[in-house]
Amino acid sequence: MSSILRNILKPSILKSTKPHFPISSSSTLYTSLFSSSYYSTSTTNGKMYGGLEPTKPNEKPRLVVLGSGWAGCRLIKEIDTKIYDIVCVSPRNHMVFTPLLASTCVGTLEFRSVAEPIGRIQPAISSEPGSYYFLANCSSVDAKDHVVHCETVTDGAQALEPRKFKIAYDKLVVASGAEASTFGIQGVHEHAIFLREVHHAQEIRRKLLLNLMLSDIPGVPEEEKKRLLHCVVVGGGPTGVEFSGELSDFIMKDVRQRYAHVKDYIHVTLIEANEILSSFDDRLRHYAAKQLTKSGVRLVRGIVKDVQADKIILSDDTEVPYGLLVWSTGVGPSPFVKKLEVEKSAGGRIGIDEWLRVPSVQDTYAIGDCAGFLESTGKPVLPALAQLSPSASGHDVLPYKVCDGNLLQQVAERQGKYLAKFLNRIGKAGGGHANNAENVDMGDPFVYRHLGSMATIGRYKALVDLRQSKDHPPARGFQESAGNTASQDQRYTY
Amino acid sequence: MSSILRNILKPSILKSTKPHFPISSSSTLYTSLFSSSYYSTSTTNGKMYGGLEPTKPNEKPRLVVLGSGWAGCRLIKEIDTKIYDIVCVSPRNHMVFTPLLASTCVGTLEFRSVAEPIGRIQPAISSEPGSYYFLANCSSVDAKDHVVHCETVTDGAQALEPRKFKIAYDKLVVASGAEASTFGIQGVHEHAIFLREVHHAQEIRRKLLLNLMLSDIPGVPEEEKKRLLHCVVVGGGPTGVEFSGELSDFIMKDVRQRYAHVKDYIHVTLIEANEILSSFDDRLRHYAAKQLTKSGVRLVRGIVKDVQADKIILSDDTEVPYGLLVWSTGVGPSPFVKKLEVEKSAGGRIGIDEWLRVPSVQDTYAIGDCAGFLESTGKPVLPALAQLSPSASGHDVLPYKVCDGNLLQQVAERQGKYLAKFLNRIGKAGGGHANNAENVDMGDPFVYRHLGSMATIGRYKALVDLRQSKDHPPARGFQESAGNTASQDQRYTY
């Protein structure tokens, strides 16, 4: 057995002396290998509940990262793998470059172009004996014993039950992100498609093409044809606006050419309770609305109260039949974060201090959409969120910024980068192992500097808002920016 | 209403005077369009059963093609759209370049590279008012009235019931292909993956990656790890051999690099009842077997009798646990072809004469895997099939060639090309409309000339067998070859 496996398998499993499947070297090409004993499928004695034991003082400390989004992946990329073994636990084995996701829905970009495998972001995860990626969800954290409990994601495709296992950590980073908000509106999960993962974009593309083809069938009633080809987007933040823009580009170019028979039936409607792109400057917002309208997107103010299989109902009881419904009204805390018994910041996020630590929980950090500064830090509760706007649903439950993917990513990415440096410094000073970092110099706290927002609106046009929000005081202490070496001036010429 | 729609919609639908969704031109950007009447979803009066009426003598004749495989697409590509309107009915809106499908399973090629949309193969289908592609299956043919009955494919994703419609044809070409054979073995459809469509390759890739990740979870018992990473291919024809070769390439290169923790557990087994690549020359076959074995593929002679969720049972009761099972034991007639009440050739194919016509059925032709020459033509029943070999199942039910995708495509492609020329000639001579081709010169009959077979075996190696089968007499009459202008000598230097 290779040394690679030695430190992850429990002694009971290590005792197994059955050979691996050997590469046949017999002189006859067709052998009946299946009669040998190691093909038997009698119930194995292997424990169904294994895991990674705590590291020993002479081993590298183990950093466990929950999640593989912007924050987690930036952290993983920058961690010094000579200091730490990294274990990433996430139901997704790649990072999604979310701002480009809308472009993949209509074929402007290939799906593969917007996803980067974790093993390529940090090669040590594929090759180092103590570093791993696990396709799993974290179900609970045992902070006292420094252990996370996980459950495999089997994708519904296996003859397998989900398998439970636990991982001992020296440092834990929670970067598990947020969840799409539905505001409790009936039918959203069943009938609408979000736009947060590659499979969402695939489903949108598939449904769009399917509807185009179905509407071309002879004898389809006019009403039905209109319904099938009515694309409704709920939520006027950057995601909703970008997707609407891509869709109208697609209609202008591809549909007119390739689906000429039905080109006059396809339409895009963008529903927003308030104003689109509310975090942007007034003039930019107005320009965006004008451009979208010009390219055929209908902008409608409305509040959704119910979603059915083929129509949505607005608060004034208007029925809006649709063939494709994309939901992008922002994010809220995930069930996992809700369940965590730690102090929360406003909005239900995991409360963190200025060094991104979860106070009162040793060796635990939180970054990205799942984390928010505690009031005691004196920092804005939601560092990334320049303004708050009511959601398309009109409900008043959102301390979360609605839809502003753009801004969220800036914060997530910079928090990831900051925390990697922070942990590298601690590790280098000998504080990498559990309960061992008390006397290490903390360095400067995290400071967020807003660099501006951008949203594409189709037809090779985009808005760029470079205002420095008044919510964010000039940077001090540790500075972090997208163009790290750029001068203040350069930044604003972006 | 555009003229495009005029000739496909029944009068009752044409009377509809409701406006299309207009692009809003109101001065205010946010309008409440949904209150207008055309958003109502009251039950429509449109007939659920519409269709395309027979063409009139002053209109272009309508050629209906069932299927979008090699044969159908080659035909569609070469048909003169100034003479005919083309209507293609198929559950698949693209042609799959099947010989490259195996390469997409492991990422050597992108899925998009092996699929070509029908609308790009024949642009008239997207743009000409009378030409269409319909995402549907043909359920029955009414030869007397020159009508096919169809049912839409809704992909399970719509709130829609499948919609039925009918299409009147002047000429009908059945090119609906064959179906993967399972020889009645239990569990094949439920647990094995075929390798005939893009979604099959996607499923194989997905499952392969999932199993790689699941096997890396800490605490997975050795037996289970071996099972998850055991890839079994049943059927030793070109498809099975090519897929095994690609898979072993993937293991040699990518798995060793990217899944270093489990690289010693992954193995490929190829099960064949007889010999692999039985249609190839002895020496080539032996070479292939040696190369495959060398790259780690285990070749096993065996007959499968039962397929379960995590293991297959061979006829000698050996149990073979697997994580991924790919089934490629060849093809047989589809239920649609079985149901057609026409004279069949041996093997249950649609019987055709030397001009690829279905005798006794006016204006009907059959090409590709669904068609076979009638005994009365004096031609070999299966023109493409140089030799017959028993299948991996050991059942003795196959007049169909097992797995020889390579050969089948040669026949299909050339039949499509021949028939397009044939129909173009008839159309030009004024015989395009239904029951109108009796006095037109038929031209030379179809002659198949076997140009050889090729199969890749991984590691940039391939077999090429250029023998001219003794089953196929030297070409005479109308000649058709892959390189149409190539001389006899040039052909054999390929």
PDB file of N, CA and C in Angstrom, chain B residues 106-180:
ATOM      1  N   VAL B 106     -13.731  11.317 -21.512  1.00  0.00           N
ATOM      2  CA  VAL B 106     -12.641  11.591 -20.587  1.00  0.00           C
ATOM      3  C   VAL B 106     -12.027  12.962 -20.828  1.00  0.00           C
ATOM      4  N   GLY B 107     -12.705  13.789 -21.641  1.00  0.00           N
ATOM      5  CA  GLY B 107     -12.255  15.162 -21.797  1.00  0.00           C
ATOM      6  C   GLY B 107     -11.236  15.382 -22.905  1.00  0.00           C
ATOM      7  N   THR B 108     -10.897  14.346 -23.667  1.00  0.00           N
ATOM      8  CA  THR B 108      -9.965  14.543 -24.786  1.00  0.00           C
ATOM      9  C   THR B 108     -10.577  15.518 -25.795  1.00  0.00           C
ATOM     10  N   LEU B 109     -11.860  15.367 -26.003  1.00  0.00           N
ATOM     11  CA  LEU B 109     -12.598  16.287 -26.867  1.00  0.00           C
ATOM     12  C   LEU B 109     -13.744  16.905 -26.084  1.00  0.00           C
ATOM     13  N   GLU B 110     -14.153  18.097 -26.492  1.00  0.00           N
ATOM     14  CA  GLU B 110     -15.304  18.760 -25.899  1.00  0.00           C
ATOM     15  C   GLU B 110     -16.576  18.199 -26.559  1.00  0.00           C
ATOM     16  N   PHE B 111     -17.659  18.111 -25.773  1.00  0.00           N
ATOM     17  CA  PHE B 111     -18.895  17.549 -26.313  1.00  0.00           C
ATOM     18  C   PHE B 111     -19.340  18.285 -27.570  1.00  0.00           C
ATOM     19  N   ARG B 112     -19.185  19.602 -27.522  1.00  0.00           N
ATOM     20  CA  ARG B 112     -19.674  20.399 -28.622  1.00  0.00           C
ATOM     21  C   ARG B 112     -18.947  20.065 -29.932  1.00  0.00           C
ATOM     22  N   SER B 113     -17.735  19.555 -29.805  1.00  0.00           N
ATOM     23  CA  SER B 113     -16.938  19.260 -30.999  1.00  0.00           C
ATOM     24  C   SER B 113     -17.447  18.047 -31.767  1.00  0.00           C
ATOM     25  N   VAL B 114     -18.245  17.199 -31.122  1.00  0.00           N
ATOM     26  CA  VAL B 114     -18.680  15.985 -31.816  1.00  0.00           C
ATOM     27  C   VAL B 114     -20.158  16.055 -32.196  1.00  0.00           C
ATOM     28  N   ALA B 115     -20.795  17.212 -31.994  1.00  0.00           N
ATOM     29  CA  ALA B 115     -22.212  17.340 -32.345  1.00  0.00           C
ATOM     30  C   ALA B 115     -22.396  18.526 -33.293  1.00  0.00           C
ATOM     31  N   GLU B 116     -23.163  18.331 -34.335  1.00  0.00           N
ATOM     32  CA  GLU B 116     -23.400  19.405 -35.299  1.00  0.00           C
ATOM     33  C   GLU B 116     -24.916  19.634 -35.403  1.00  0.00           C
ATOM     34  N   PRO B 117     -25.374  20.862 -35.107  1.00  0.00           N
ATOM     35  CA  PRO B 117     -26.816  21.124 -35.169  1.00  0.00           C
ATOM     36  C   PRO B 117     -27.359  20.914 -36.587  1.00  0.00           C
ATOM     37  N   ILE B 118     -28.550  20.395 -36.677  1.00  0.00           N
ATOM     38  CA  ILE B 118     -29.164  20.148 -37.982  1.00  0.00           C
ATOM     39  C   ILE B 118     -29.283  21.450 -38.773  1.00  0.00           C
ATOM     40  N   GLY B 119     -29.596  22.524 -38.055  1.00  0.00           N
ATOM     41  CA  GLY B 119     -29.747  23.815 -38.718  1.00  0.00           C
ATOM     42  C   GLY B 119     -28.445  24.316 -39.336  1.00  0.00           C
ATOM     43  N   ARG B 120     -27.319  23.781 -38.881  1.00  0.00           N
ATOM     44  CA  ARG B 120     -26.062  24.182 -39.492  1.00  0.00           C
ATOM     45  C   ARG B 120     -25.710  23.234 -40.632  1.00  0.00           C
ATOM     46  N   ILE B 121     -26.156  22.002 -40.531  1.00  0.00           N
ATOM     47  CA  ILE B 121     -25.924  21.046 -41.619  1.00  0.00           C
ATOM     48  C   ILE B 121     -26.716  21.482 -42.855  1.00  0.00           C
ATOM     49  N   GLN B 122     -27.941  21.931 -42.626  1.00  0.00           N
ATOM     50  CA  GLN B 122     -28.773  22.413 -43.732  1.00  0.00           C
ATOM     51  C   GLN B 122     -29.458  23.714 -43.290  1.00  0.00           C
ATOM     52  N   PRO B 123     -28.855  24.851 -43.592  1.00  0.00           N
ATOM     53  CA  PRO B 123     -29.384  26.143 -43.108  1.00  0.00           C
ATOM     54  C   PRO B 123     -30.830  26.418 -43.528  1.00  0.00           C
ATOM     55  N   ALA B 124     -31.269  25.837 -44.642  1.00  0.00           N
ATOM     56  CA  ALA B 124     -32.643  26.075 -45.091  1.00  0.00           C
ATOM     57  C   ALA B 124     -33.654  25.672 -44.029  1.00  0.00           C
ATOM     58  N   ILE B 125     -33.285  24.672 -43.205  1.00  0.00           N
ATOM     59  CA  ILE B 125     -34.212  24.188 -42.181  1.00  0.00           C
ATOM     60  C   ILE B 125     -34.531  25.287 -41.171  1.00  0.00           C
ATOM     61  N   SER B 126     -33.589  26.169 -40.917  1.00  0.00           N
ATOM     62  CA  SER B 126     -33.834  27.261 -39.970  1.00  0.00           C
ATOM     63  C   SER B 126     -34.509  28.450 -40.621  1.00  0.00           C
ATOM     64  N   SER B 127     -34.292  28.621 -41.919  1.00  0.00           N
ATOM     65  CA  SER B 127     -34.674  29.897 -42.508  1.00  0.00           C
ATOM     66  C   SER B 127     -35.769  29.818 -43.580  1.00  0.00           C
ATOM     67  N   GLU B 128     -35.853  28.701 -44.290  1.00  0.00           N
ATOM     68  CA  GLU B 128     -36.855  28.614 -45.361  1.00  0.00           C
ATOM     69  C   GLU B 128     -38.256  28.478 -44.757  1.00  0.00           C
ATOM     70  N   PRO B 129     -39.232  29.189 -45.339  1.00  0.00           N
ATOM     71  CA  PRO B 129     -40.581  29.160 -44.757  1.00  0.00           C
ATOM     72  C   PRO B 129     -41.179  27.745 -44.688  1.00  0.00           C
ATOM     73  N   GLY B 130     -40.859  26.884 -45.626  1.00  0.00           N
ATOM     74  CA  GLY B 130     -41.499  25.567 -45.638  1.00  0.00           C
ATOM     75  C   GLY B 130     -40.635  24.447 -45.101  1.00  0.00           C
ATOM     76  N   SER B 131     -39.443  24.769 -44.625  1.00  0.00           N
ATOM     77  CA  SER B 131     -38.546  23.733 -44.108  1.00  0.00           C
ATOM     78  C   SER B 131     -38.454  23.823 -42.594  1.00  0.00           C
ATOM     79  N   TYR B 132     -38.448  22.678 -41.936  1.00  0.00           N
ATOM     80  CA  TYR B 132     -38.495  22.654 -40.478  1.00  0.00           C
ATOM     81  C   TYR B 132     -37.679  21.524 -39.897  1.00  0.00           C
ATOM     82  N   TYR B 133     -37.277  21.746 -38.654  1.00  0.00           N
ATOM     83  CA  TYR B 133     -36.880  20.617 -37.822  1.00  0.00           C
ATOM     84  C   TYR B 133     -37.892  20.523 -36.690  1.00  0.00           C
ATOM     85  N   PHE B 134     -38.424  19.330 -36.447  1.00  0.00           N
ATOM     86  CA  PHE B 134     -39.355  19.128 -35.330  1.00  0.00           C
ATOM     87  C   PHE B 134     -38.758  18.182 -34.303  1.00  0.00           C
ATOM     88  N   LEU B 135     -38.728  18.626 -33.067  1.00  0.00           N
ATOM     89  CA  LEU B 135     -38.237  17.787 -31.959  1.00  0.00           C
ATOM     90  C   LEU B 135     -39.349  16.800 -31.601  1.00  0.00           C
ATOM     91  N   ALA B 136     -39.366  15.661 -32.267  1.00  0.00           N
ATOM     92  CA  ALA B 136     -40.487  14.750 -32.104  1.00  0.00           C
ATOM     93  C   ALA B 136     -40.089  13.350 -32.549  1.00  0.00           C
ATOM     94  N   ASN B 137     -40.900  12.395 -32.151  1.00  0.00           N
ATOM     95  CA  ASN B 137     -40.769  11.041 -32.658  1.00  0.00           C
ATOM     96  C   ASN B 137     -41.902  10.762 -33.614  1.00  0.00           C
ATOM     97  N   CYS B 138     -41.622   9.996 -34.645  1.00  0.00           N
ATOM     98  CA  CYS B 138     -42.699   9.536 -35.519  1.00  0.00           C
ATOM     99  C   CYS B 138     -43.338   8.328 -34.858  1.00  0.00           C
ATOM    100  N   SER B 139     -44.661   8.355 -34.719  1.00  0.00           N
ATOM    101  CA  SER B 139     -45.317   7.213 -34.085  1.00  0.00           C
ATOM    102  C   SER B 139     -45.880   6.239 -35.106  1.00  0.00           C
ATOM    103  N   SER B 140     -46.328   6.744 -36.242  1.00  0.00           N
ATOM    104  CA  SER B 140     -46.793   5.816 -37.281  1.00  0.00           C
ATOM    105  C   SER B 140     -46.811   6.494 -38.643  1.00  0.00           C
ATOM    106  N   VAL B 141     -46.820   5.649 -39.686  1.00  0.00           N
ATOM    107  CA  VAL B 141     -46.812   6.151 -41.058  1.00  0.00           C
ATOM    108  C   VAL B 141     -48.097   5.694 -41.745  1.00  0.00           C
ATOM    109  N   ASP B 142     -48.801   6.655 -42.315  1.00  0.00           N
ATOM    110  CA  ASP B 142     -49.996   6.321 -43.097  1.00  0.00           C
ATOM    111  C   ASP B 142     -49.603   6.467 -44.575  1.00  0.00           C
ATOM    112  N   ALA B 143     -49.130   5.343 -45.137  1.00  0.00           N
ATOM    113  CA  ALA B 143     -48.526   5.407 -46.477  1.00  0.00           C
ATOM    114  C   ALA B 143     -49.575   5.722 -47.544  1.00  0.00           C
ATOM    115  N   LYS B 144     -50.787   5.252 -47.337  1.00  0.00           N
ATOM    116  CA  LYS B 144     -51.830   5.462 -48.336  1.00  0.00           C
ATOM    117  C   LYS B 144     -52.111   6.971 -48.488  1.00  0.00           C
ATOM    118  N   ASP B 145     -52.259   7.646 -47.362  1.00  0.00           N
ATOM    119  CA  ASP B 145     -52.545   9.087 -47.409  1.00  0.00           C
ATOM    120  C   ASP B 145     -51.290   9.950 -47.440  1.00  0.00           C
ATOM    121  N   HIS B 146     -50.117   9.330 -47.456  1.00  0.00           N
ATOM    122  CA  HIS B 146     -48.864  10.099 -47.429  1.00  0.00           C
ATOM    123  C   HIS B 146     -48.793  11.030 -46.226  1.00  0.00           C
ATOM    124  N   VAL B 147     -48.996  10.464 -45.039  1.00  0.00           N
ATOM    125  CA  VAL B 147     -48.962  11.260 -43.809  1.00  0.00           C
ATOM    126  C   VAL B 147     -48.174  10.512 -42.732  1.00  0.00           C
ATOM    127  N   VAL B 148     -47.330  11.232 -41.994  1.00  0.00           N
ATOM    128  CA  VAL B 148     -46.714  10.633 -40.801  1.00  0.00           C
ATOM    129  C   VAL B 148     -47.311  11.275 -39.550  1.00  0.00           C
ATOM    130  N   HIS B 149     -47.526  10.430 -38.531  1.00  0.00           N
ATOM    131  CA  HIS B 149     -48.049  10.909 -37.251  1.00  0.00           C
ATOM    132  C   HIS B 149     -46.893  11.030 -36.264  1.00  0.00           C
ATOM    133  N   CYS B 150     -46.835  12.179 -35.593  1.00  0.00           N
ATOM    134  CA  CYS B 150     -45.684  12.448 -34.724  1.00  0.00           C
ATOM    135  C   CYS B 150     -46.126  12.858 -33.327  1.00  0.00           C
ATOM    136  N   GLU B 151     -45.201  12.789 -32.408  1.00  0.00           N
ATOM    137  CA  GLU B 151     -45.465  13.187 -31.029  1.00  0.00           C
ATOM    138  C   GLU B 151     -44.244  13.943 -30.516  1.00  0.00           C
ATOM    139  N   THR B 152     -44.454  15.108 -29.920  1.00  0.00           N
ATOM    140  CA  THR B 152     -43.307  15.906 -29.468  1.00  0.00           C
ATOM    141  C   THR B 152     -42.559  15.212 -28.333  1.00  0.00           C
ATOM    142  N   VAL B 153     -41.274  15.470 -28.282  1.00  0.00           N
ATOM    143  CA  VAL B 153     -40.441  15.030 -27.166  1.00  0.00           C
ATOM    144  C   VAL B 153     -40.371  16.206 -26.208  1.00  0.00           C
ATOM    145  N   THR B 154     -40.867  16.041 -24.995  1.00  0.00           N
ATOM    146  CA  THR B 154     -40.865  17.192 -24.084  1.00  0.00           C
ATOM    147  C   THR B 154     -39.752  17.092 -23.061  1.00  0.00           C
ATOM    148  N   ASP B 155     -38.990  16.016 -23.122  1.00  0.00           N
ATOM    149  CA  ASP B 155     -37.800  15.917 -22.277  1.00  0.00           C
ATOM    150  C   ASP B 155     -38.166  15.886 -20.799  1.00  0.00           C
ATOM    151  N   GLY B 156     -39.411  15.582 -20.520  1.00  0.00           N
ATOM    152  CA  GLY B 156     -39.841  15.478 -19.119  1.00  0.00           C
ATOM    153  C   GLY B 156     -39.821  16.789 -18.356  1.00  0.00           C
ATOM    154  N   ALA B 157     -39.489  17.876 -19.036  1.00  0.00           N
ATOM    155  CA  ALA B 157     -39.213  19.118 -18.315  1.00  0.00           C
ATOM    156  C   ALA B 157     -40.362  20.114 -18.384  1.00  0.00           C
ATOM    157  N   GLN B 158     -41.329  19.844 -19.201  1.00  0.00           N
ATOM    158  CA  GLN B 158     -42.378  20.823 -19.419  1.00  0.00           C
ATOM    159  C   GLN B 158     -43.622  20.521 -18.596  1.00  0.00           C
ATOM    160  N   ALA B 159     -44.372  21.564 -18.393  1.00  0.00           N
ATOM    161  CA  ALA B 159     -45.690  21.389 -17.806  1.00  0.00           C
ATOM    162  C   ALA B 159     -46.639  20.863 -18.890  1.00  0.00           C
ATOM    163  N   LEU B 160     -46.057  20.521 -20.031  1.00  0.00           N
ATOM    164  CA  LEU B 160     -46.819  20.129 -21.217  1.00  0.00           C
ATOM    165  C   LEU B 160     -47.028  18.625 -21.303  1.00  0.00           C
ATOM    166  N   GLU B 161     -48.160  18.231 -21.792  1.00  0.00           N
ATOM    167  CA  GLU B 161     -48.313  16.876 -22.285  1.00  0.00           C
ATOM    168  C   GLU B 161     -47.613  16.813 -23.647  1.00  0.00           C
ATOM    169  N   PRO B 162     -47.127  15.625 -24.048  1.00  0.00           N
ATOM    170  CA  PRO B 162     -46.606  15.532 -25.416  1.00  0.00           C
ATOM    171  C   PRO B 162     -47.714  15.912 -26.392  1.00  0.00           C
ATOM    172  N   ARG B 163     -47.345  16.645 -27.438  1.00  0.00           N
ATOM    173  CA  ARG B 163     -48.330  17.113 -28.394  1.00  0.00           C
ATOM    174  C   ARG B 163     -48.265  16.264 -29.651  1.00  0.00           C
ATOM    175  N   LYS B 164     -49.437  15.874 -30.152  1.00  0.00           N
ATOM    176  CA  LYS B 164     -49.472  15.056 -31.364  1.00  0.00           C
ATOM    177  C   LYS B 164     -49.742  15.926 -32.580  1.00  0.00           C
ATOM    178  N   PHE B 165     -49.123  15.591 -33.683  1.00  0.00           N
ATOM    179  CA  PHE B 165     -49.395  16.324 -34.926  1.00  0.00           C
ATOM    180  C   PHE B 165     -49.079  15.420 -36.096  1.00  0.00           C
ATOM    181  N   LYS B 166     -49.520  15.827 -37.292  1.00  0.00           N
ATOM    182  CA  LYS B 166     -49.226  14.997 -38.456  1.00  0.00           C
ATOM    183  C   LYS B 166     -48.636  15.840 -39.575  1.00  0.00           C
ATOM    184  N   ILE B 167     -47.866  15.195 -40.397  1.00  0.00           N
ATOM    185  CA  ILE B 167     -47.216  15.887 -41.500  1.00  0.00           C
ATOM    186  C   ILE B 167     -47.486  15.129 -42.786  1.00  0.00           C
ATOM    187  N   ALA B 168     -48.044  15.839 -43.762  1.00  0.00           N
ATOM    188  CA  ALA B 168     -48.221  15.231 -45.087  1.00  0.00           C
ATOM    189  C   ALA B 168     -46.888  15.301 -45.814  1.00  0.00           C
ATOM    190  N   TYR B 169     -46.543  14.233 -46.531  1.00  0.00           N
ATOM    191  CA  TYR B 169     -45.271  14.233 -47.254  1.00  0.00           C
ATOM    192  C   TYR B 169     -45.469  13.929 -48.729  1.00  0.00           C
ATOM    193  N   ASP B 170     -44.532  14.411 -49.527  1.00  0.00           N
ATOM    194  CA  ASP B 170     -44.474  13.973 -50.917  1.00  0.00           C
ATOM    195  C   ASP B 170     -43.512  12.795 -51.057  1.00  0.00           C
ATOM    196  N   LYS B 171     -42.364  12.945 -50.395  1.00  0.00           N
ATOM    197  CA  LYS B 171     -41.399  11.844 -50.313  1.00  0.00           C
ATOM    198  C   LYS B 171     -41.080  11.623 -48.835  1.00  0.00           C
ATOM    199  N   LEU B 172     -40.935  10.359 -48.451  1.00  0.00           N
ATOM    200  CA  LEU B 172     -40.598  10.042 -47.064  1.00  0.00           C
ATOM    201  C   LEU B 172     -39.316   9.219 -47.023  1.00  0.00           C
ATOM    202  N   VAL B 173     -38.374   9.679 -46.210  1.00  0.00           N
ATOM    203  CA  VAL B 173     -37.144   8.902 -46.018  1.00  0.00           C
ATOM    204  C   VAL B 173     -37.055   8.480 -44.552  1.00  0.00           C
ATOM    205  N   VAL B 174     -37.061   7.170 -44.337  1.00  0.00           N
ATOM    206  CA  VAL B 174     -36.922   6.665 -42.976  1.00  0.00           C
ATOM    207  C   VAL B 174     -35.431   6.436 -42.717  1.00  0.00           C
ATOM    208  N   ALA B 175     -34.899   7.201 -41.780  1.00  0.00           N
ATOM    209  CA  ALA B 175     -33.475   7.097 -41.440  1.00  0.00           C
ATOM    210  C   ALA B 175     -33.367   7.147 -39.927  1.00  0.00           C
ATOM    211  N   SER B 176     -34.243   6.365 -39.288  1.00  0.00           N
ATOM    212  CA  SER B 176     -34.401   6.504 -37.840  1.00  0.00           C
ATOM    213  C   SER B 176     -33.429   5.651 -37.040  1.00  0.00           C
ATOM    214  N   GLY B 177     -32.552   4.914 -37.726  1.00  0.00           N
ATOM    215  CA  GLY B 177     -31.484   4.208 -37.013  1.00  0.00           C
ATOM    216  C   GLY B 177     -31.924   2.951 -36.300  1.00  0.00           C
ATOM    217  N   ALA B 178     -31.010   2.406 -35.547  1.00  0.00           N
ATOM    218  CA  ALA B 178     -31.253   1.167 -34.813  1.00  0.00           C
ATOM    219  C   ALA B 178     -31.150   1.454 -33.323  1.00  0.00           C
ATOM    220  N   GLU B 179     -31.361   0.444 -32.532  1.00  0.00           N
ATOM    221  CA  GLU B 179     -31.311   0.640 -31.082  1.00  0.00           C
ATOM    222  C   GLU B 179     -30.252  -0.254 -30.467  1.00  0.00           C
ATOM    223  N   ALA B 180     -29.667   0.196 -29.368  1.00  0.00           N
ATOM    224  CA  ALA B 180     -28.657  -0.624 -28.694  1.00  0.00           C
ATOM    225  C   ALA B 180     -29.283  -1.946 -28.265  1.00  0.00           C
TER     226      ALA B 180
END
